[in-house]
PDB file of C-alpha atoms in Angstrom:
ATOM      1  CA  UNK L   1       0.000   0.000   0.000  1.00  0.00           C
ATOM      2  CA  UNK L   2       2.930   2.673   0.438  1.00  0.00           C
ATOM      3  CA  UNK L   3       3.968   2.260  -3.261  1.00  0.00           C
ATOM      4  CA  UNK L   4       0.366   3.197  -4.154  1.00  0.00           C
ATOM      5  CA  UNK L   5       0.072   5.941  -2.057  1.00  0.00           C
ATOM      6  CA  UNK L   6       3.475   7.190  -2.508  1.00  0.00           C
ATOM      7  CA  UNK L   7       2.415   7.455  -6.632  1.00  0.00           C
ATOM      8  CA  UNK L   8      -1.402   8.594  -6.082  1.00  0.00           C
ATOM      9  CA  UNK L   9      -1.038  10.996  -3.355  1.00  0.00           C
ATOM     10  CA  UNK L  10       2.123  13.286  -4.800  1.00  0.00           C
ATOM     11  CA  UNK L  11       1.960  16.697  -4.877  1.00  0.00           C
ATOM     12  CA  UNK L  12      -0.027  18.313  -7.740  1.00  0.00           C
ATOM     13  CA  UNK L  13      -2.212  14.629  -8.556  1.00  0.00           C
ATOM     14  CA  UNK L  14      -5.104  15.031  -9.373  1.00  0.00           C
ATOM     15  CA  UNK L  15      -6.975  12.609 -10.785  1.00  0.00           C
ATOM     16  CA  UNK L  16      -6.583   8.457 -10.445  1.00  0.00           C
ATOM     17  CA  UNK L  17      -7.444   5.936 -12.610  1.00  0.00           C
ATOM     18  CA  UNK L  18      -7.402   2.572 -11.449  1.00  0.00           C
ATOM     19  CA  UNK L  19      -7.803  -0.588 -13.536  1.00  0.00           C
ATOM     20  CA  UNK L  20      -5.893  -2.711 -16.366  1.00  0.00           C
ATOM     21  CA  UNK L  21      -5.289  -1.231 -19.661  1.00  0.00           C
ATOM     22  CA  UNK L  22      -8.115  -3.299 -22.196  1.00  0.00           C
ATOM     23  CA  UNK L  23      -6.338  -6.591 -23.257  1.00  0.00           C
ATOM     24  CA  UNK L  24      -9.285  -8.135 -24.800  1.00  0.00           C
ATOM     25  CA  UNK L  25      -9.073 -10.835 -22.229  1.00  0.00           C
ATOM     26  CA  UNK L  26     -11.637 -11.867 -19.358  1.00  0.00           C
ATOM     27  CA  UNK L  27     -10.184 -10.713 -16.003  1.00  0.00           C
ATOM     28  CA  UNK L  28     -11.092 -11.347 -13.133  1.00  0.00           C
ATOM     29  CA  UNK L  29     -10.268  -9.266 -10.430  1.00  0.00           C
ATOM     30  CA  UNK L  30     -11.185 -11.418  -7.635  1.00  0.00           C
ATOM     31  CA  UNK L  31     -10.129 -11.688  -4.135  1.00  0.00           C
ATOM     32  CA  UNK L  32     -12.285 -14.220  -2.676  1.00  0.00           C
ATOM     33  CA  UNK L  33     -13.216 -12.670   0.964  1.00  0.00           C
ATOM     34  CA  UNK L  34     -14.975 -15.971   2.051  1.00  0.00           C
ATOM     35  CA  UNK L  35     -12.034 -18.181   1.723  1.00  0.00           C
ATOM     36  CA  UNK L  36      -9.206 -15.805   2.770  1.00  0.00           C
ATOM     37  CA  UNK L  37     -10.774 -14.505   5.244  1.00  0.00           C
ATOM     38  CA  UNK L  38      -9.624 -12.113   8.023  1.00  0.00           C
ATOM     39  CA  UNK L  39      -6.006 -12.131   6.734  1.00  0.00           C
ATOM     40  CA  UNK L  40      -7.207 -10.471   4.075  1.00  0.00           C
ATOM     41  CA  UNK L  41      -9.686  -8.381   5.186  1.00  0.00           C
ATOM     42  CA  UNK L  42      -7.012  -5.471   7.566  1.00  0.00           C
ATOM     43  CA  UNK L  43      -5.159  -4.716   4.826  1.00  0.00           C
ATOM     44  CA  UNK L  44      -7.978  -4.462   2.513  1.00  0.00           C
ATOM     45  CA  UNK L  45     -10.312  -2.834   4.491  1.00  0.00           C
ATOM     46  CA  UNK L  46      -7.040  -0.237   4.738  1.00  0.00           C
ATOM     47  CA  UNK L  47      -6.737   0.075   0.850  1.00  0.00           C
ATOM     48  CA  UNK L  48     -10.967   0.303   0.676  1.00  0.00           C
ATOM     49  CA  UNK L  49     -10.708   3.607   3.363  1.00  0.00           C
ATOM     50  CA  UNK L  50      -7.212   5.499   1.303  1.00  0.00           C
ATOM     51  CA  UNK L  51      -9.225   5.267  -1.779  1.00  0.00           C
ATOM     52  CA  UNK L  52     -12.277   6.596  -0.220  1.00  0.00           C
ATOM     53  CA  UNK L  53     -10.564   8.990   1.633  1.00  0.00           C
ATOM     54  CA  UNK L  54      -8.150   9.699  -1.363  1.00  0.00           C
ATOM     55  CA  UNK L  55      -7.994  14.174  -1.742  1.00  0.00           C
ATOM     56  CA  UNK L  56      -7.827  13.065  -5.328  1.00  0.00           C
ATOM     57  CA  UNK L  57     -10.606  12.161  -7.942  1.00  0.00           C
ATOM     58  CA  UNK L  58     -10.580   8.092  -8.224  1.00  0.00           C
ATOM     59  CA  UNK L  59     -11.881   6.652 -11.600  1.00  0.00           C
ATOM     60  CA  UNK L  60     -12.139   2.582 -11.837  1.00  0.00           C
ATOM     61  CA  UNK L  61     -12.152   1.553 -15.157  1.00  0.00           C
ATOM     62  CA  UNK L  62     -13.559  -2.121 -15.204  1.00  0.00           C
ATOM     63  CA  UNK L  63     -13.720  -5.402 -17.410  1.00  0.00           C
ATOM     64  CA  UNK L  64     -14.400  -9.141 -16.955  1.00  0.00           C
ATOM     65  CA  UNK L  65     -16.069 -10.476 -13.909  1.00  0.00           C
ATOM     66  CA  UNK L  66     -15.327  -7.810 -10.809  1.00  0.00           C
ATOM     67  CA  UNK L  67     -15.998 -10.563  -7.863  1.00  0.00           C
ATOM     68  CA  UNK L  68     -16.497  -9.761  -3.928  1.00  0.00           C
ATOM     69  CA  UNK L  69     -13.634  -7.187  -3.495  1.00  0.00           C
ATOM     70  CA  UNK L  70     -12.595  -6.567  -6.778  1.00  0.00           C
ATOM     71  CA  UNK L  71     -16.407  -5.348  -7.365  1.00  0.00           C
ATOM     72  CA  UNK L  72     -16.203  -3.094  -4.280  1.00  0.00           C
ATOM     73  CA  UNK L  73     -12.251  -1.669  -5.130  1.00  0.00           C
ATOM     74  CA  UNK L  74     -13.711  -0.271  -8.868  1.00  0.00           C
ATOM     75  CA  UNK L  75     -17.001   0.906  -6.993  1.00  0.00           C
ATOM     76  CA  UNK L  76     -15.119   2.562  -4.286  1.00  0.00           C
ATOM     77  CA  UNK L  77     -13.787   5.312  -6.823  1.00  0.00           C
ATOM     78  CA  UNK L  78     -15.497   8.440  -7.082  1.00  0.00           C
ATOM     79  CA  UNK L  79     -16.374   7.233 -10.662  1.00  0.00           C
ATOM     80  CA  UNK L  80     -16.385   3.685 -12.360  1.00  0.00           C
ATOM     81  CA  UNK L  81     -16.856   2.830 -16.242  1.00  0.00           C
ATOM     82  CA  UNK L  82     -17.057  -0.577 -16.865  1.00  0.00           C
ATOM     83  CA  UNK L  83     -16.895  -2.730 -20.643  1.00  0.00           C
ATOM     84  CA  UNK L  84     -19.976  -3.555 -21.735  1.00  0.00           C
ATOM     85  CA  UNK L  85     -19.247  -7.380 -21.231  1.00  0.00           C
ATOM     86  CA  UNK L  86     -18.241  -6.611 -17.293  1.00  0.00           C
ATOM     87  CA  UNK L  87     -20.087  -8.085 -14.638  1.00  0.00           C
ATOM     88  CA  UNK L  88     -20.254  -7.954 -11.000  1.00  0.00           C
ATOM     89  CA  UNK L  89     -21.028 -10.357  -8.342  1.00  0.00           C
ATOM     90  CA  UNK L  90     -21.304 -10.182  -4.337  1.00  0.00           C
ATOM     91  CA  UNK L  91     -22.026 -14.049  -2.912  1.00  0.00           C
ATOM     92  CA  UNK L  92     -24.689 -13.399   0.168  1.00  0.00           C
ATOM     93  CA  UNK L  93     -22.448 -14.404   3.548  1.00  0.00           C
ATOM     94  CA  UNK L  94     -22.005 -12.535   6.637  1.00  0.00           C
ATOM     95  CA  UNK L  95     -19.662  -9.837   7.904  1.00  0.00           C
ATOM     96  CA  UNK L  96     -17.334  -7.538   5.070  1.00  0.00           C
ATOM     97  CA  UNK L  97     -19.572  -4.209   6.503  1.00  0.00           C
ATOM     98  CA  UNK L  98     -16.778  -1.960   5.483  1.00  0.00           C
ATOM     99  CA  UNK L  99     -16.528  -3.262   2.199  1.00  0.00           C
ATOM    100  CA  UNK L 100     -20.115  -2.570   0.355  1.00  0.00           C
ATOM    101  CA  UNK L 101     -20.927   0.507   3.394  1.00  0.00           C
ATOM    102  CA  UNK L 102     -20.851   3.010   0.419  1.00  0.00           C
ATOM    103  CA  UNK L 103     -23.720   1.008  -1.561  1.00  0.00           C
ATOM    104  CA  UNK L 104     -26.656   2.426   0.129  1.00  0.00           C
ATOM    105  CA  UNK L 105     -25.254   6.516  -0.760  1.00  0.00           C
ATOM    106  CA  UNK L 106     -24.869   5.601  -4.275  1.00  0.00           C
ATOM    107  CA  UNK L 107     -27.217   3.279  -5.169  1.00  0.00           C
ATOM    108  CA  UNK L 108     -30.019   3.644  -2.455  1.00  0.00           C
ATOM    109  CA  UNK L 109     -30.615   1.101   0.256  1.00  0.00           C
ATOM    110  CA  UNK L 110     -32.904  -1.443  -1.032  1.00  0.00           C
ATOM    111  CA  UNK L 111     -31.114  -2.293  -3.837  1.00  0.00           C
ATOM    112  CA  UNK L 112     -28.065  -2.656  -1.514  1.00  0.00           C
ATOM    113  CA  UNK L 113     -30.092  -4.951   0.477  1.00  0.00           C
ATOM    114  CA  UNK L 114     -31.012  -7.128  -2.762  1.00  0.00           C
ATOM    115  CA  UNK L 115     -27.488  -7.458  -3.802  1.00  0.00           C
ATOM    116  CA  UNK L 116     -26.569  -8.553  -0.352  1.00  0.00           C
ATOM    117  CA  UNK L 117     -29.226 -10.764   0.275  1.00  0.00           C
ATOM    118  CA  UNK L 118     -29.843 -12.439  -3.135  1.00  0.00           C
ATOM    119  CA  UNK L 119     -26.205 -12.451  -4.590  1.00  0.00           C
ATOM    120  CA  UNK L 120     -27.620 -12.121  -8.657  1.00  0.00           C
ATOM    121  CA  UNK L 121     -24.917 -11.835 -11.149  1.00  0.00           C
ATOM    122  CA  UNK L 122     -25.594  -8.346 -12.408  1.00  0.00           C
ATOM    123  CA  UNK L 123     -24.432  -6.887 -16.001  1.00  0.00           C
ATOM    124  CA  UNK L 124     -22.567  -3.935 -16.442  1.00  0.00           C
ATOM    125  CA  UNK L 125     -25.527  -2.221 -18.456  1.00  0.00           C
ATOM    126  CA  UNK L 126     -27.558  -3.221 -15.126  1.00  0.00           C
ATOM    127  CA  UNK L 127     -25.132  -1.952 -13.037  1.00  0.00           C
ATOM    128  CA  UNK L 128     -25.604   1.594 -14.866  1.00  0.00           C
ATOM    129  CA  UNK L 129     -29.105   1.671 -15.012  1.00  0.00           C
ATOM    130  CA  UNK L 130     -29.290   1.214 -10.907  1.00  0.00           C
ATOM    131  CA  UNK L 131     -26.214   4.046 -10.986  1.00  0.00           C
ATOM    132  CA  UNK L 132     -24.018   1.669  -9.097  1.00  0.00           C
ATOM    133  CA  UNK L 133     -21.189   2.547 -11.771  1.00  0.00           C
ATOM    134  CA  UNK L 134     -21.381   5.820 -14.537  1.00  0.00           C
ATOM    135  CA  UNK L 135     -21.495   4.525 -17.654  1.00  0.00           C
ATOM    136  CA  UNK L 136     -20.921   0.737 -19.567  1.00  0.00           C
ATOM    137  CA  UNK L 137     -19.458   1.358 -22.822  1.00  0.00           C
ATOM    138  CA  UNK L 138     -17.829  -1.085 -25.612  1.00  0.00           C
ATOM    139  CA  UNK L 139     -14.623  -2.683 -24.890  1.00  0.00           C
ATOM    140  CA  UNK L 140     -13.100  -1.271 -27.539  1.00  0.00           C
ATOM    141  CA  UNK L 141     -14.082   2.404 -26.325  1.00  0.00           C
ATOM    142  CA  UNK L 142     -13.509   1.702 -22.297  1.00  0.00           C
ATOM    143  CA  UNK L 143     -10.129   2.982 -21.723  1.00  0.00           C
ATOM    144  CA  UNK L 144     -10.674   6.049 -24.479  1.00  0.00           C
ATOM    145  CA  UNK L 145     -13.754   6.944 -22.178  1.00  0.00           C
ATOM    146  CA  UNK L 146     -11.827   6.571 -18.902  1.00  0.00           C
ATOM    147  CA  UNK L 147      -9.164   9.021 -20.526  1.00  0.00           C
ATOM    148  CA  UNK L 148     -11.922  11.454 -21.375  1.00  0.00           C
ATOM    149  CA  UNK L 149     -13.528  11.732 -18.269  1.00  0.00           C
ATOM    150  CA  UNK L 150     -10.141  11.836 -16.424  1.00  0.00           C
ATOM    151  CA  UNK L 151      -9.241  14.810 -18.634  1.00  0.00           C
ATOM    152  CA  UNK L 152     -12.578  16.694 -18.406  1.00  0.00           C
ATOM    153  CA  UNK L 153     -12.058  16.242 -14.253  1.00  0.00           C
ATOM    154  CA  UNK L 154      -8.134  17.216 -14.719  1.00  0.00           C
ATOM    155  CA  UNK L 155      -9.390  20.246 -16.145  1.00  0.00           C
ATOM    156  CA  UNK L 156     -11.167  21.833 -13.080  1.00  0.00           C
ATOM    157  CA  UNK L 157      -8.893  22.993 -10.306  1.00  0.00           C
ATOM    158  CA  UNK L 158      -7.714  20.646  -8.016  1.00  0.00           C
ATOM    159  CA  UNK L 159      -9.711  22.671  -5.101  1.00  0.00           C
ATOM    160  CA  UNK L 160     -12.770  21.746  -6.658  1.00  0.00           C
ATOM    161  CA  UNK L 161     -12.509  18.470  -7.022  1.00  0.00           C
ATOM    162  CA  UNK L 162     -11.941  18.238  -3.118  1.00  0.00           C
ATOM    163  CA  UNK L 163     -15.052  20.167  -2.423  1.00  0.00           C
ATOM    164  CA  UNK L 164     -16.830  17.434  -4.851  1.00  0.00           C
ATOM    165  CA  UNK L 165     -15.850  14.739  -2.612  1.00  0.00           C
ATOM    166  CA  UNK L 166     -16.195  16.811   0.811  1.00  0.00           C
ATOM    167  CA  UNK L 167     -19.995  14.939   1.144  1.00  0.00           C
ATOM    168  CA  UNK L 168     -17.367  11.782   0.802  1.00  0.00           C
ATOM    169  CA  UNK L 169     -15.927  12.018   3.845  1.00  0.00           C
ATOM    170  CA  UNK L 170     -18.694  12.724   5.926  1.00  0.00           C
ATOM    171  CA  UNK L 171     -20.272   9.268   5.663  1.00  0.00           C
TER     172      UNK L 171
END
């Protein structure tokens, strides 16, 4: 985690983007919280709260199959774009609070509760239409549309885009 905040957090940043450039291939971005367990879950729980408490705009840029805590690192940036053929899946179990705690600000607490309760596999054009990510695009246009939206957000002073994400912090 200190390489990635030494890079993201240097003087004059302002604007993240987080995710693999498009290979074509299916990734999955996948770290299976059941299995590993509490191990796991410190140190990401640590990388969840410096990205949401990042001074900098965050932008996830998303393909394949975003799983468990892969799902909830793109949709922990201030704005995710996902390919067209992405998908996203939380398995119903117990426990991981700090992981989806943002769901019910951005995408309104019932459908939080369905996603935690029934565990659907949900498609990235589904995942746009309930405002849970920005936009799903082609995967041959996902990383130029990351790249536009970073640059329209790099254009604003960096002041701004703090007091955007001011309401952030609060929850």
């Amino acid at each position: 985690m200190q390489r990635v905040q030494g890079r993201d957090a240097s003087p004059g940043s302002q604007i993240v983007v987080r995710g693999k450039h498009n290979t074509g291939a299916k990734q999955c971005q996948c770290l299976d919280c059941f299995d590993i367990g509490v191990q796991l879950l410190g140190p990401l729980t640590q990388l969840l709260r410096y990205i949401w408490e990042l001074p900098i705009i965050a932008i996830s840029q998303m393909h394949g199959h975003a799983i468990e805590s892969g799902m909830i690192l793109g949709l922990t940036c201030d704005l995710a774009v996902a390919a067209d053929d992405a998908g996203f899946l939380w398995r119903p179990f117990g426990g991981a609070g700090m992981l989806w705690h943002p769901w019910p600000w951005t995408i309104g607490m019932r459908k939080t509760k369905e996603i935690l309760l029934m565990g659907d596999y949900i498609t990235s054009k589904e995942a746009a239409e309930m405002e849970m990510i920005n936009k799903s695009v082609p995967p041959a246009e996902l990383e130029d549309e990351v790249m536009r939206m970073a640059r329209n957000v790099a254009r604003r002073p960096r002041e701004f885009n703090v007091l955007v994400n001011s309401p952030r912090r609060c929850v």
